[in-house]
CSV table of C-alpha atoms and ligand atoms in Angstrom, one decimal:
chain,number,residue,atom,x,y,z
D,1,MET,CA,13.1,17.7,19.5
D,2,THR,CA,9.8,17.0,17.7
D,3,LYS,CA,9.9,14.0,15.4
D,4,GLN,CA,9.2,14.5,11.7
D,5,LYS,CA,5.8,13.0,10.9
D,6,TYR,CA,4.8,10.8,8.1
D,7,TYR,CA,1.3,9.8,7.1
D,8,ILE,CA,0.6,7.0,4.7
D,9,THR,CA,-2.7,5.4,3.6
D,10,THR,CA,-3.9,2.4,1.6
D,11,PRO,CA,-7.3,2.5,-0.2
D,12,ILE,CA,-10.1,1.3,2.1
D,13,TYR,CA,-11.2,-2.0,0.7
D,14,TYR,CA,-14.8,-3.1,-0.1
D,15,PRO,CA,-15.6,-5.8,2.4
D,16,ASN,CA,-17.8,-7.8,0.0
D,17,ASP,CA,-15.6,-10.8,0.4
D,18,VAL,CA,-12.3,-11.9,2.1
D,19,PRO,CA,-9.2,-9.9,1.0
D,20,HIS,CA,-7.1,-11.3,-1.9
D,21,LEU,CA,-3.6,-10.8,-3.3
D,22,GLY,CA,-4.5,-7.5,-5.0
D,23,HIS,CA,-5.5,-6.0,-1.7
D,24,ALA,CA,-2.4,-7.5,0.0
D,25,TYR,CA,-0.2,-5.8,-2.6
D,26,THR,CA,-1.1,-2.3,-1.7
D,27,THR,CA,-1.1,-3.0,2.0
D,28,ILE,CA,2.3,-4.7,2.0
D,29,ALA,CA,3.8,-1.8,0.0
D,30,ALA,CA,2.3,0.7,2.4
D,31,ASP,CA,3.6,-1.4,5.3
D,32,ALA,CA,7.1,-1.6,3.9
D,33,LEU,CA,7.1,2.2,3.4
D,34,ALA,CA,5.7,2.9,6.9
D,35,ARG,CA,8.4,0.6,8.4
D,36,TRP,CA,11.1,2.4,6.4
D,37,HIS,CA,10.1,5.8,7.7
D,38,LYS,CA,9.8,4.4,11.3
D,39,LEU,CA,13.3,3.1,10.9
D,40,LEU,CA,14.5,6.6,10.0
D,41,GLY,CA,13.0,7.7,13.3
D,42,LYS,CA,9.9,9.4,12.1
D,43,GLU,CA,6.5,9.4,13.8
D,44,VAL,CA,4.4,7.4,11.4
D,45,PHE,CA,0.7,7.1,11.0
D,46,PHE,CA,-0.3,4.2,8.8
D,47,LEU,CA,-4.0,4.0,8.0
D,48,THR,CA,-6.0,1.2,6.4
D,49,GLY,CA,-9.6,0.1,6.6
D,50,THR,CA,-12.8,-0.7,4.8
D,51,ASP,CA,-15.3,1.0,2.5
D,52,GLU,CA,-18.6,-0.1,3.8
D,53,HIS,CA,-21.4,1.9,2.2
D,54,GLY,CA,-23.0,1.9,-1.2
D,55,LYS,CA,-25.0,-0.2,-3.6
D,56,LYS,CA,-22.4,-2.9,-4.1
D,57,ILE,CA,-22.2,-3.8,-0.4
D,58,GLU,CA,-26.0,-3.5,0.0
D,59,LYS,CA,-26.5,-5.8,-3.0
D,60,THR,CA,-24.0,-8.4,-1.8
D,61,ALA,CA,-25.4,-8.5,1.7
D,62,LYS,CA,-28.9,-8.9,0.3
D,63,LYS,CA,-27.8,-11.9,-1.7
D,64,ALA,CA,-26.4,-13.4,1.5
D,65,GLY,CA,-29.7,-12.8,3.2
D,66,LYS,CA,-28.2,-10.3,5.7
D,67,LYS,CA,-28.5,-6.7,6.6
D,68,PRO,CA,-25.5,-4.7,5.3
D,69,LYS,CA,-23.9,-4.0,8.7
D,70,GLU,CA,-24.4,-7.6,9.9
D,71,PHE,CA,-22.8,-8.8,6.7
D,72,ILE,CA,-19.8,-6.5,6.9
D,73,ASP,CA,-19.2,-7.1,10.6
D,74,ALA,CA,-18.6,-10.8,9.9
D,75,LEU,CA,-16.0,-9.9,7.3
D,76,ILE,CA,-13.9,-7.3,9.2
D,77,PRO,CA,-12.1,-9.9,11.3
D,78,GLU,CA,-11.1,-11.6,8.0
D,79,PHE,CA,-9.3,-8.4,6.9
D,80,LYS,CA,-7.7,-8.0,10.3
D,81,LYS,CA,-6.6,-11.6,10.3
D,82,ALA,CA,-5.1,-11.3,6.8
D,83,TRP,CA,-3.1,-8.2,7.8
D,84,SER,CA,-1.8,-9.9,10.9
D,85,GLN,CA,-0.8,-13.0,8.9
D,86,LEU,CA,1.2,-10.7,6.6
D,87,GLU,CA,2.8,-8.8,9.5
D,88,ILE,CA,1.1,-5.6,8.6
D,89,GLU,CA,1.7,-3.0,11.3
D,90,TYR,CA,-1.1,-0.4,10.7
D,91,ASP,CA,-1.8,2.2,13.3
D,92,HIS,CA,-5.5,2.6,12.7
D,93,PHE,CA,-8.2,0.6,11.0
D,94,ILE,CA,-10.9,2.9,9.8
D,95,ARG,CA,-14.4,1.8,8.9
D,96,THR,CA,-16.7,4.2,7.0
D,97,THR,CA,-19.5,3.1,9.3
D,98,ASP,CA,-17.6,4.6,12.3
D,99,PRO,CA,-19.8,7.4,13.6
D,100,GLU,CA,-16.7,9.7,13.8
D,101,HIS,CA,-16.2,9.2,10.1
D,102,GLU,CA,-19.8,9.7,9.2
D,103,LYS,CA,-19.9,13.0,11.1
D,104,VAL,CA,-16.9,14.3,9.2
D,105,VAL,CA,-18.5,13.3,5.8
D,106,GLN,CA,-21.6,15.3,6.8
D,107,GLU,CA,-19.5,18.3,7.9
D,108,VAL,CA,-17.6,18.4,4.6
D,109,LEU,CA,-20.8,17.9,2.5
D,110,GLN,CA,-22.3,20.8,4.4
D,111,LYS,CA,-19.2,23.0,3.7
D,112,CYS,CA,-19.2,22.3,0.0
D,113,PHE,CA,-23.0,22.9,-0.1
D,114,ASP,CA,-22.7,26.2,1.8
D,115,ASN,CA,-20.1,27.5,-0.6
D,116,GLY,CA,-22.3,26.7,-3.6
D,117,ASP,CA,-20.4,23.7,-5.0
D,118,ILE,CA,-23.3,21.3,-4.6
D,119,TYR,CA,-26.5,21.7,-6.5
D,120,LYS,CA,-29.6,19.5,-7.2
D,121,GLY,CA,-30.2,18.0,-10.7
D,122,GLU,CA,-31.1,14.7,-12.3
D,123,TYR,CA,-28.7,12.0,-13.3
D,124,SER,CA,-29.1,9.6,-16.1
D,125,GLY,CA,-26.2,7.4,-17.2
D,126,LEU,CA,-24.5,4.1,-17.4
D,127,TYR,CA,-23.4,2.6,-14.1
D,128,CYS,CA,-21.2,-0.2,-12.9
D,129,THR,CA,-22.0,-1.3,-9.4
D,130,ASP,CA,-18.7,-3.2,-9.1
D,131,CYS,CA,-16.8,0.0,-9.6
D,132,GLU,CA,-19.5,2.2,-8.0
D,133,ALA,CA,-18.9,4.5,-10.9
D,134,TYR,CA,-20.7,6.0,-13.9
D,135,TYR,CA,-19.3,5.6,-17.4
D,136,THR,CA,-19.9,7.7,-20.5
D,137,GLU,CA,-20.5,6.1,-23.9
D,138,LYS,CA,-17.0,7.2,-24.9
D,139,ASP,CA,-15.4,5.2,-22.0
D,140,ALA,CA,-17.7,2.2,-22.7
D,141,PRO,CA,-18.8,2.2,-26.3
D,142,ASP,CA,-20.0,-1.4,-26.0
D,143,PHE,CA,-22.0,-0.6,-22.9
D,144,SER,CA,-19.9,-2.9,-20.7
D,145,CYS,CA,-17.6,-1.9,-17.9
D,146,PRO,CA,-14.0,-1.5,-19.1
D,147,THR,CA,-12.7,-3.0,-15.9
D,148,HIS,CA,-15.2,-5.7,-15.0
D,149,LYS,CA,-16.4,-6.5,-18.5
D,150,LYS,CA,-20.0,-6.7,-17.3
D,151,PRO,CA,-23.0,-4.9,-18.9
D,152,LEU,CA,-23.6,-1.4,-17.5
D,153,GLU,CA,-26.9,-0.4,-16.0
D,154,ASN,CA,-28.9,2.5,-17.2
D,155,LEU,CA,-29.7,4.7,-14.1
D,156,LYS,CA,-31.9,7.7,-13.9
D,157,GLU,CA,-32.4,9.5,-10.6
D,158,GLU,CA,-32.7,12.8,-8.8
D,159,SER,CA,-29.2,13.6,-7.6
D,160,TYR,CA,-27.0,16.3,-6.1
D,161,PHE,CA,-24.0,17.2,-8.1
D,162,PHE,CA,-20.6,18.5,-7.2
D,163,LYS,CA,-19.3,21.3,-9.4
D,164,LEU,CA,-16.1,19.6,-10.6
D,165,SER,CA,-16.1,21.6,-13.8
D,166,LYS,CA,-15.2,24.7,-11.8
D,167,TYR,CA,-11.9,23.0,-10.7
D,168,GLN,CA,-10.3,22.3,-14.1
D,169,ASP,CA,-7.8,25.2,-13.9
D,170,PHE,CA,-7.1,24.6,-10.3
D,171,LEU,CA,-6.3,20.9,-10.9
D,172,LEU,CA,-4.0,21.6,-13.9
D,173,ASP,CA,-2.2,24.1,-11.9
D,174,LEU,CA,-1.9,21.7,-9.0
D,175,TYR,CA,-0.3,19.0,-11.2
D,176,LYS,CA,2.1,21.6,-12.7
D,177,LYS,CA,3.3,23.0,-9.4
D,178,ASN,CA,3.5,19.6,-7.6
D,179,PRO,CA,5.1,17.2,-10.0
D,180,LYS,CA,4.9,14.4,-7.5
D,181,PHE,CA,1.2,14.8,-6.9
D,182,ILE,CA,0.4,12.1,-9.5
D,183,SER,CA,3.0,9.3,-9.4
D,184,PRO,CA,4.5,7.5,-11.1
D,185,LYS,CA,5.2,9.9,-14.0
D,186,THR,CA,3.8,7.6,-16.6
D,187,ARG,CA,0.3,8.0,-15.1
D,188,LYS,CA,0.5,11.8,-14.9
D,189,ASN,CA,0.0,12.6,-18.6
D,190,GLU,CA,-3.0,10.4,-18.9
D,191,ILE,CA,-4.8,12.4,-16.2
D,192,ILE,CA,-3.6,15.8,-17.4
D,193,ASN,CA,-4.9,15.0,-20.9
D,194,ARG,CA,-8.3,13.9,-19.6
D,195,VAL,CA,-8.6,16.9,-17.4
D,196,LYS,CA,-7.7,19.2,-20.3
D,197,GLU,CA,-10.6,17.7,-22.3
D,198,GLY,CA,-12.9,19.2,-19.7
D,199,LEU,CA,-14.6,18.0,-16.5
D,200,LYS,CA,-18.2,17.1,-15.9
D,201,ASP,CA,-19.8,17.8,-12.6
D,202,PHE,CA,-20.3,14.5,-10.8
D,203,SER,CA,-23.3,13.1,-8.9
D,204,ILE,CA,-22.7,12.8,-5.2
D,205,SER,CA,-26.0,11.4,-3.9
D,206,ARG,CA,-28.4,8.6,-4.4
D,207,THR,CA,-32.1,8.0,-3.6
D,208,SER,CA,-32.5,4.5,-5.0
D,209,PHE,CA,-31.1,2.9,-1.8
D,210,ASP,CA,-30.4,4.0,1.7
D,211,TRP,CA,-27.2,2.3,2.7
D,212,GLY,CA,-25.0,5.4,3.1
D,213,VAL,CA,-24.4,8.6,4.9
D,214,PRO,CA,-27.5,10.9,4.7
D,215,LEU,CA,-26.9,14.3,3.2
D,216,PRO,CA,-27.2,16.8,6.0
D,217,PHE,CA,-29.2,19.2,3.8
D,218,ASP,CA,-31.5,16.6,2.3
D,219,LYS,CA,-32.1,13.4,4.3
D,220,LYS,CA,-33.9,11.7,1.4
D,221,HIS,CA,-30.4,11.3,-0.2
D,222,VAL,CA,-27.4,9.3,0.8
D,223,ALA,CA,-23.9,10.3,-0.1
D,224,TYR,CA,-22.3,8.7,-3.2
D,225,VAL,CA,-19.9,6.0,-1.8
D,226,TRP,CA,-16.8,7.6,-3.3
D,227,PHE,CA,-17.5,11.0,-1.7
D,228,ASP,CA,-17.9,9.2,1.6
D,229,ALA,CA,-14.9,6.9,1.1
D,230,LEU,CA,-12.3,9.4,0.0
D,231,LEU,CA,-12.9,11.4,3.2
D,232,ASN,CA,-11.6,8.5,5.3
D,233,TYR,CA,-8.1,9.7,4.9
D,234,TYR,CA,-9.0,13.1,6.4
D,235,SER,CA,-11.6,11.9,9.0
D,236,ALA,CA,-8.9,9.6,10.6
D,237,CYS,CA,-7.0,12.8,11.3
D,238,GLN,CA,-9.9,14.2,13.2
D,239,LEU,CA,-9.4,11.5,15.8
D,240,PRO,CA,-7.7,12.4,19.1
D,241,LYS,CA,-4.0,13.1,18.7
D,242,LYS,CA,-4.1,12.5,15.0
D,243,GLU,CA,-4.7,16.1,13.8
D,244,LYS,CA,-1.0,16.7,13.3
D,245,PHE,CA,-0.8,14.1,10.5
D,246,TRP,CA,-2.9,15.8,7.9
D,247,PRO,CA,-2.1,16.4,5.1
D,248,ALA,CA,-1.1,12.8,4.0
D,249,ASP,CA,2.4,12.3,2.7
D,250,VAL,CA,1.3,9.6,0.3
D,251,HIS,CA,-1.9,7.8,-0.7
D,252,ILE,CA,-1.0,4.4,-2.2
D,253,ILE,CA,-3.7,3.2,-4.6
D,254,GLY,CA,-4.2,0.9,-7.6
D,255,LYS,CA,-4.3,2.4,-11.1
D,256,ASP,CA,-8.0,1.7,-11.4
D,257,ILE,CA,-8.9,4.3,-8.9
D,258,ILE,CA,-6.5,7.1,-9.9
D,259,TRP,CA,-9.2,9.4,-11.3
D,260,PHE,CA,-11.1,9.5,-8.0
D,261,HIS,CA,-7.9,10.2,-6.1
D,262,THR,CA,-6.3,12.8,-8.4
D,263,VAL,CA,-9.3,14.6,-9.7
D,264,TYR,CA,-12.4,14.3,-7.4
D,265,TRP,CA,-10.4,14.2,-4.2
D,266,PRO,CA,-8.3,17.3,-4.5
D,267,ALA,CA,-11.3,19.2,-5.9
D,268,MET,CA,-13.4,18.2,-2.9
D,269,LEU,CA,-10.7,19.2,-0.5
D,270,LYS,CA,-10.2,22.5,-2.2
D,271,SER,CA,-13.9,23.2,-2.1
D,272,ALA,CA,-14.0,22.4,1.7
D,273,GLY,CA,-10.9,24.5,2.4
D,274,ILE,CA,-8.8,21.6,3.5
D,275,LYS,CA,-5.1,21.1,2.7
D,276,LEU,CA,-4.2,18.7,-0.1
D,277,PRO,CA,-2.2,15.5,0.2
D,278,LYS,CA,1.3,15.6,-1.1
D,279,GLU,CA,1.4,12.5,-3.4
D,280,VAL,CA,-0.9,9.9,-4.9
D,281,PHE,CA,1.0,6.8,-6.1
D,282,ALA,CA,-0.8,4.4,-8.4
D,283,HIS,CA,0.6,0.9,-8.7
D,284,GLY,CA,-0.1,-1.6,-11.4
D,285,TRP,CA,-2.3,-4.7,-11.3
D,286,TRP,CA,-1.6,-8.3,-10.6
D,287,THR,CA,-3.0,-10.4,-13.3
D,288,ILE,CA,-3.4,-14.1,-13.8
D,289,LEU,CA,-2.9,-15.3,-17.4
D,290,ASN,CA,-3.0,-11.5,-18.2
D,291,GLU,CA,-6.4,-11.0,-16.7
D,292,LYS,CA,-6.8,-8.7,-13.7
D,293,MET,CA,-7.1,-10.7,-10.5
D,294,GLY,CA,-10.1,-10.0,-8.5
D,295,LYS,CA,-13.3,-11.3,-7.0
D,296,SER,CA,-15.4,-10.2,-10.0
D,297,ALA,CA,-13.2,-12.2,-12.4
D,298,GLY,CA,-13.3,-15.2,-10.0
D,299,ASN,CA,-9.6,-15.7,-10.1
D,300,ALA,CA,-8.6,-14.1,-6.8
D,301,ILE,CA,-5.9,-15.8,-4.7
D,302,LYS,CA,-6.8,-15.7,-1.1
D,303,ILE,CA,-4.3,-14.5,1.4
D,304,ASN,CA,-4.4,-17.4,3.8
D,305,GLN,CA,-3.9,-19.7,0.9
D,306,LEU,CA,-0.8,-17.8,-0.1
D,307,VAL,CA,0.7,-17.3,3.3
D,308,GLY,CA,0.1,-21.0,4.1
D,309,TYR,CA,2.0,-22.0,1.0
D,310,ALA,CA,5.0,-19.7,1.2
D,311,GLY,CA,5.0,-17.8,4.6
D,312,PRO,CA,4.5,-14.1,5.1
D,313,ASP,CA,8.0,-12.9,4.3
D,314,THR,CA,8.2,-14.7,1.0
D,315,VAL,CA,4.8,-13.3,-0.1
D,316,ARG,CA,5.9,-9.8,0.9
D,317,TYR,CA,9.3,-10.2,-0.8
D,318,PHE,CA,7.9,-11.7,-3.9
D,319,LEU,CA,5.2,-9.1,-4.5
D,320,LEU,CA,7.5,-6.1,-4.0
D,321,ARG,CA,10.5,-7.6,-5.9
D,322,ALA,CA,9.0,-9.3,-8.9
D,323,THR,CA,7.7,-6.2,-10.7
D,324,PRO,CA,8.3,-2.4,-10.6
D,325,PHE,CA,5.6,-0.9,-8.4
D,326,GLY,CA,3.9,1.2,-11.1
D,327,ASP,CA,3.7,-1.7,-13.6
D,328,ASP,CA,1.4,-4.7,-14.0
D,329,GLY,CA,2.7,-8.2,-13.0
D,330,ASP,CA,1.5,-11.6,-14.0
D,331,PHE,CA,1.4,-13.9,-11.0
D,332,SER,CA,2.7,-17.4,-11.1
D,333,GLU,CA,3.3,-19.9,-8.4
D,334,GLN,CA,6.4,-21.1,-10.1
D,335,ALA,CA,7.9,-17.6,-10.0
D,336,LEU,CA,7.1,-17.3,-6.3
D,337,LYS,CA,8.7,-20.6,-5.6
D,338,ASP,CA,11.8,-19.8,-7.6
D,339,ARG,CA,12.4,-16.5,-5.8
D,340,HIS,CA,11.8,-18.3,-2.4
D,341,ASN,CA,14.3,-21.1,-3.2
D,342,ASN,CA,17.0,-19.2,-5.1
D,343,GLU,CA,17.0,-15.8,-3.4
D,344,LEU,CA,15.6,-16.2,0.1
D,345,ALA,CA,16.7,-19.8,0.9
D,346,ASN,CA,19.9,-20.0,-1.1
D,347,LYS,CA,21.4,-16.5,-1.0
D,348,LEU,CA,20.1,-15.0,2.2
D,349,GLY,CA,19.4,-18.2,4.2
D,350,ASN,CA,22.6,-19.9,3.4
D,351,LEU,CA,24.7,-16.9,4.2
D,352,ILE,CA,23.2,-16.5,7.6
D,353,SER,CA,23.4,-20.2,8.3
D,354,ARG,CA,27.1,-20.3,7.2
D,355,VAL,CA,28.3,-17.3,9.0
D,356,SER,CA,26.4,-18.0,12.3
D,357,THR,CA,27.7,-21.6,12.3
D,358,LEU,CA,31.3,-20.5,11.8
D,359,ALA,CA,30.9,-17.7,14.4
D,360,GLU,CA,29.6,-20.1,16.9
D,361,LYS,CA,32.5,-22.4,16.3
D,362,TYR,CA,35.4,-19.9,16.1
D,363,GLY,CA,34.1,-16.7,17.6
D,364,LEU,CA,34.6,-13.1,16.4
D,365,GLU,CA,37.5,-10.7,16.7
D,366,LYS,CA,37.3,-6.9,16.3
D,367,THR,CA,39.0,-5.3,13.4
D,368,PRO,CA,38.4,-1.9,11.8
D,369,ILE,CA,35.4,-2.1,9.5
D,370,LYS,CA,35.7,-1.4,5.9
D,371,ASN,CA,32.2,-2.5,5.0
D,372,ILE,CA,31.7,-4.1,1.6
D,373,SER,CA,29.1,-1.6,0.5
D,374,SER,CA,26.9,-0.5,3.4
D,375,LYS,CA,27.0,3.3,2.9
D,376,GLU,CA,26.5,3.1,-0.8
D,377,THR,CA,23.7,0.6,-0.4
D,378,TYR,CA,22.0,2.8,2.2
D,379,LYS,CA,22.1,5.8,0.0
D,380,LYS,CA,20.7,4.0,-3.0
D,381,VAL,CA,18.0,2.2,-0.9
D,382,SER,CA,16.9,5.6,0.6
D,383,LYS,CA,16.6,7.1,-2.9
D,384,TYR,CA,14.6,4.1,-4.1
D,385,PHE,CA,12.2,4.3,-1.1
D,386,GLU,CA,11.7,8.0,-2.0
D,387,GLY,CA,10.4,7.0,-5.4
D,388,LEU,CA,8.6,3.9,-4.1
D,389,GLU,CA,10.9,1.8,-6.3
D,390,PHE,CA,10.7,-1.3,-4.0
D,391,ASP,CA,12.1,-3.7,-6.6
D,392,LYS,CA,15.2,-1.6,-7.1
D,393,ALA,CA,15.8,-1.3,-3.4
D,394,LEU,CA,15.6,-5.0,-3.1
D,395,ASN,CA,17.9,-5.5,-6.1
D,396,GLU,CA,20.5,-3.3,-4.3
D,397,ILE,CA,20.2,-5.1,-1.0
D,398,PHE,CA,20.5,-8.5,-2.8
D,399,ALA,CA,23.6,-7.2,-4.7
D,400,PHE,CA,25.1,-6.5,-1.3
D,401,ILE,CA,24.2,-10.1,-0.1
D,402,ASP,CA,25.8,-11.5,-3.3
D,403,LYS,CA,29.0,-9.6,-2.4
D,404,CYS,CA,28.9,-11.1,1.1
D,405,ASN,CA,28.5,-14.6,-0.3
D,406,GLU,CA,31.5,-13.9,-2.7
D,407,TYR,CA,33.5,-12.7,0.2
D,408,VAL,CA,32.9,-15.8,2.2
D,409,GLN,CA,33.8,-17.9,-0.9
D,410,ASN,CA,37.0,-16.0,-1.4
D,411,LYS,CA,38.2,-15.9,2.2
D,412,LYS,CA,37.2,-19.4,3.1
D,413,PRO,CA,36.8,-18.8,6.9
D,414,TRP,CA,35.9,-22.5,7.4
D,415,GLU,CA,39.6,-23.3,6.5
D,416,THR,CA,41.3,-20.2,7.8
D,417,GLN,CA,39.2,-19.9,11.0
D,418,ASP,CA,39.8,-16.2,10.6
D,419,LYS,CA,37.7,-14.5,13.3
D,420,LYS,CA,38.3,-11.1,11.8
D,421,VAL,CA,36.7,-12.1,8.5
D,422,LEU,CA,33.8,-13.4,10.5
D,423,TYR,CA,33.5,-10.1,12.4
D,424,GLU,CA,33.5,-8.2,9.1
D,425,LEU,CA,30.8,-10.4,7.7
D,426,THR,CA,28.6,-10.1,10.8
D,427,ASN,CA,28.8,-6.3,10.4
D,428,ASP,CA,27.7,-6.5,6.8
D,429,ILE,CA,24.9,-8.8,7.9
D,430,LYS,CA,23.8,-6.2,10.4
D,431,ASP,CA,23.8,-3.5,7.8
D,432,PHE,CA,21.8,-5.2,5.1
D,433,THR,CA,19.4,-6.8,7.6
D,434,ILE,CA,18.5,-3.3,8.9
D,435,LEU,CA,17.8,-2.2,5.3
D,436,LEU,CA,15.9,-5.3,4.5
D,437,SER,CA,13.7,-5.2,7.6
D,438,PRO,CA,10.9,-3.1,6.1
D,439,PHE,CA,10.4,-5.9,3.5
D,440,ILE,CA,10.7,-9.1,5.6
D,441,PRO,CA,10.4,-8.0,9.2
D,442,SER,CA,10.1,-11.3,11.0
D,443,THR,CA,13.1,-12.9,9.3
D,444,CYS,CA,15.2,-9.8,10.0
D,445,GLU,CA,14.2,-9.9,13.7
D,446,LYS,CA,15.5,-13.5,13.8
D,447,ILE,CA,18.8,-12.5,12.2
D,448,ALA,CA,19.1,-9.6,14.6
D,449,LYS,CA,18.6,-11.9,17.5
D,450,THR,CA,21.2,-14.4,16.2
D,451,PHE,CA,23.9,-11.7,15.8
D,452,ASN,CA,22.8,-9.6,18.8
D,453,PHE,CA,22.0,-6.2,17.3
D,454,LYS,CA,19.0,-3.9,17.1
D,455,ILE,CA,17.0,-3.1,14.0
D,456,ASP,CA,17.5,0.7,14.1
D,457,SER,CA,19.0,3.0,11.5
D,458,LYS,CA,21.4,4.4,14.1
D,459,GLU,CA,23.0,1.0,14.3
D,460,LEU,CA,24.1,1.3,10.7
D,461,ASP,CA,27.1,3.4,11.6
D,462,LYS,CA,28.1,1.5,14.7
D,463,PRO,CA,30.5,-1.5,14.7
D,464,LEU,CA,28.9,-4.5,16.1
D,465,LYS,CA,29.8,-5.4,19.7
D,466,ILE,CA,31.6,-8.7,20.1
D,467,SER,CA,29.2,-11.3,21.6
D,468,LYS,CA,28.7,-15.0,21.6
D,469,ILE,CA,26.9,-16.1,18.5
D,470,LYS,CA,24.7,-19.2,18.3
D,471,LYS,CA,24.0,-21.0,15.0
D,472,SER,CA,20.8,-19.6,13.4
D,473,GLU,CA,17.7,-21.7,12.8
D,474,ILE,CA,16.8,-22.4,9.2
D,475,LEU,CA,15.2,-19.2,7.9
D,476,PHE,CA,13.6,-20.5,4.7
D,477,ARG,CA,12.9,-24.1,4.0
D,478,LYS,CA,12.9,-24.9,0.3
D,479,ILE,CA,9.6,-25.3,-1.4
D,480,ASN,CA,9.5,-28.4,-3.6
N,1,MSP,N1,-13.2,0.9,-2.0
N,1,MSP,C1,-12.5,1.4,-3.1
N,1,MSP,C2,-11.3,2.3,-2.6
N,1,MSP,C3,-11.7,3.5,-1.9
N,1,MSP,S1,-10.4,4.4,-1.3
N,1,MSP,C4,-11.0,5.8,-0.8
N,1,MSP,C5,-11.9,0.2,-3.8
N,1,MSP,N2,-11.8,-1.0,-3.2
N,1,MSP,S2,-11.3,-2.4,-3.8
N,1,MSP,O1,-11.5,-3.3,-2.7
N,1,MSP,O2,-12.1,-2.7,-4.9
N,1,MSP,O3,-9.9,-2.2,-4.2
N,1,MSP,C6,-8.9,-1.6,-3.4
N,1,MSP,C7,-7.5,-1.6,-4.0
N,1,MSP,O4,-7.1,-3.0,-4.3
N,1,MSP,C8,-7.4,-0.8,-5.3
N,1,MSP,O5,-6.3,0.1,-5.2
N,1,MSP,C9,-7.2,-1.8,-6.3
N,1,MSP,O6,-6.3,-1.3,-7.3
N,1,MSP,C10,-6.5,-2.9,-5.5
N,1,MSP,N3,-6.5,-4.2,-6.3
N,1,MSP,C11,-7.6,-5.0,-6.4
N,1,MSP,N4,-7.3,-6.0,-7.3
N,1,MSP,C12,-6.0,-5.8,-7.7
N,1,MSP,C13,-5.1,-6.6,-8.4
N,1,MSP,N5,-5.5,-7.6,-9.1
N,1,MSP,N6,-3.8,-6.2,-8.5
N,1,MSP,C14,-3.4,-5.1,-7.8
N,1,MSP,N7,-4.2,-4.3,-7.0
N,1,MSP,C15,-5.6,-4.5,-7.2
N,1,MSP,O7,-11.5,0.3,-5.0
């Protein structure tokens, strides 16, 4: 039987500095979702990577006294290291300087050009290099970037344009027929209203610098970095054995780049005759003292700093539990510490330590399983994963853990030495650990090893085999 496929992407990050918590957020969410679908037995393709062309990278490299490629090459290992520190299991890391990608960009540009959707003109407007985007006076009445709060540059250059205006009806129809295309719902209306106001053709080439993919029909121009970058999702599926994954099931992005993904991207694909992705999900921002965290604001929390402080599973858990995925969240070290100590160390860690210690001492005895709430929890967690409601999925799983702790408290197996109660508890531990594994994979592996089961959704329905249990190591040491 052929496996069902699932294709998930993160944005490709600008490698102008080491990755920070904001980048980690999208990547952890995508990783948890990818692991969930793997757990369900699907063939998953999880893509991440870096967005390496454009003025912003060229400018940053110049400042560092390096050539763009030399500058970026030194940063790529930092991204890969950060993802490995956070236990991110991506299947492919794409770089927009990969020749295979550049070739696809040129092919798509040529297709859009051949069918009359690209024409030559002149651009003059307000530009933010940090966003790599133009703004109108309406978006930026004070001539400063709404995201980066920096003065906008007045640019004027010969440019090729993409006929976005032609796609207004197509886009409105797309959103209507595919209610999930723009998720969460709260973001959808904003986009629909803006599209209804009318669409301007957008500039897709530059002549003022040359760090980019040359247009196949006019080598004097390089492709606008967003036209190039968006195509990474599709070009990765032109690699050997990856064709079957297109179209993507979900692009996970931050809310700042929703316009590019829900307006430019589907119009570009339609123009080139390529199938459209099924969903674009835009999450909120992590702020610090209510200001967006990022390199430009100078308040970015670096990943190795964070992992060094709390460990990968706490970081993963905290970011996905602390705030609904579509909303903004204000980051604080205290909140991270509280969740680590109260939820991971006290609730989860103590339960595992208690049950494994008692099971080592008294052993287990089979009894028919009437699980506390496995089936119900599984159903709810599945539904929440469908809607990328990670916080709710974690709330459910932790409600289950609370019930297990209450059960231990009520049955007092340390007094009764009741092996059947211990057997029931180990079955519950198996079930919630499997559901929790996409979030905190390495801790769940340790639990599975202690109680001798496999992390596999098929194990959810099976009663645990009796085996000798050894006391677990401490899973989470408290942070003072
Ligand atoms: N290179 C483009 C994406 C191209 S995708 C075809 C880009 N790169 S980025 O490095 O600036 O940002 C990548 C992602 O990180 C965005 O989705 C952005 O929302 C996310 N984050 C950056 N800072 C963030 C926070 N402070 N909080 C949450 N996510 C944020 O845009």
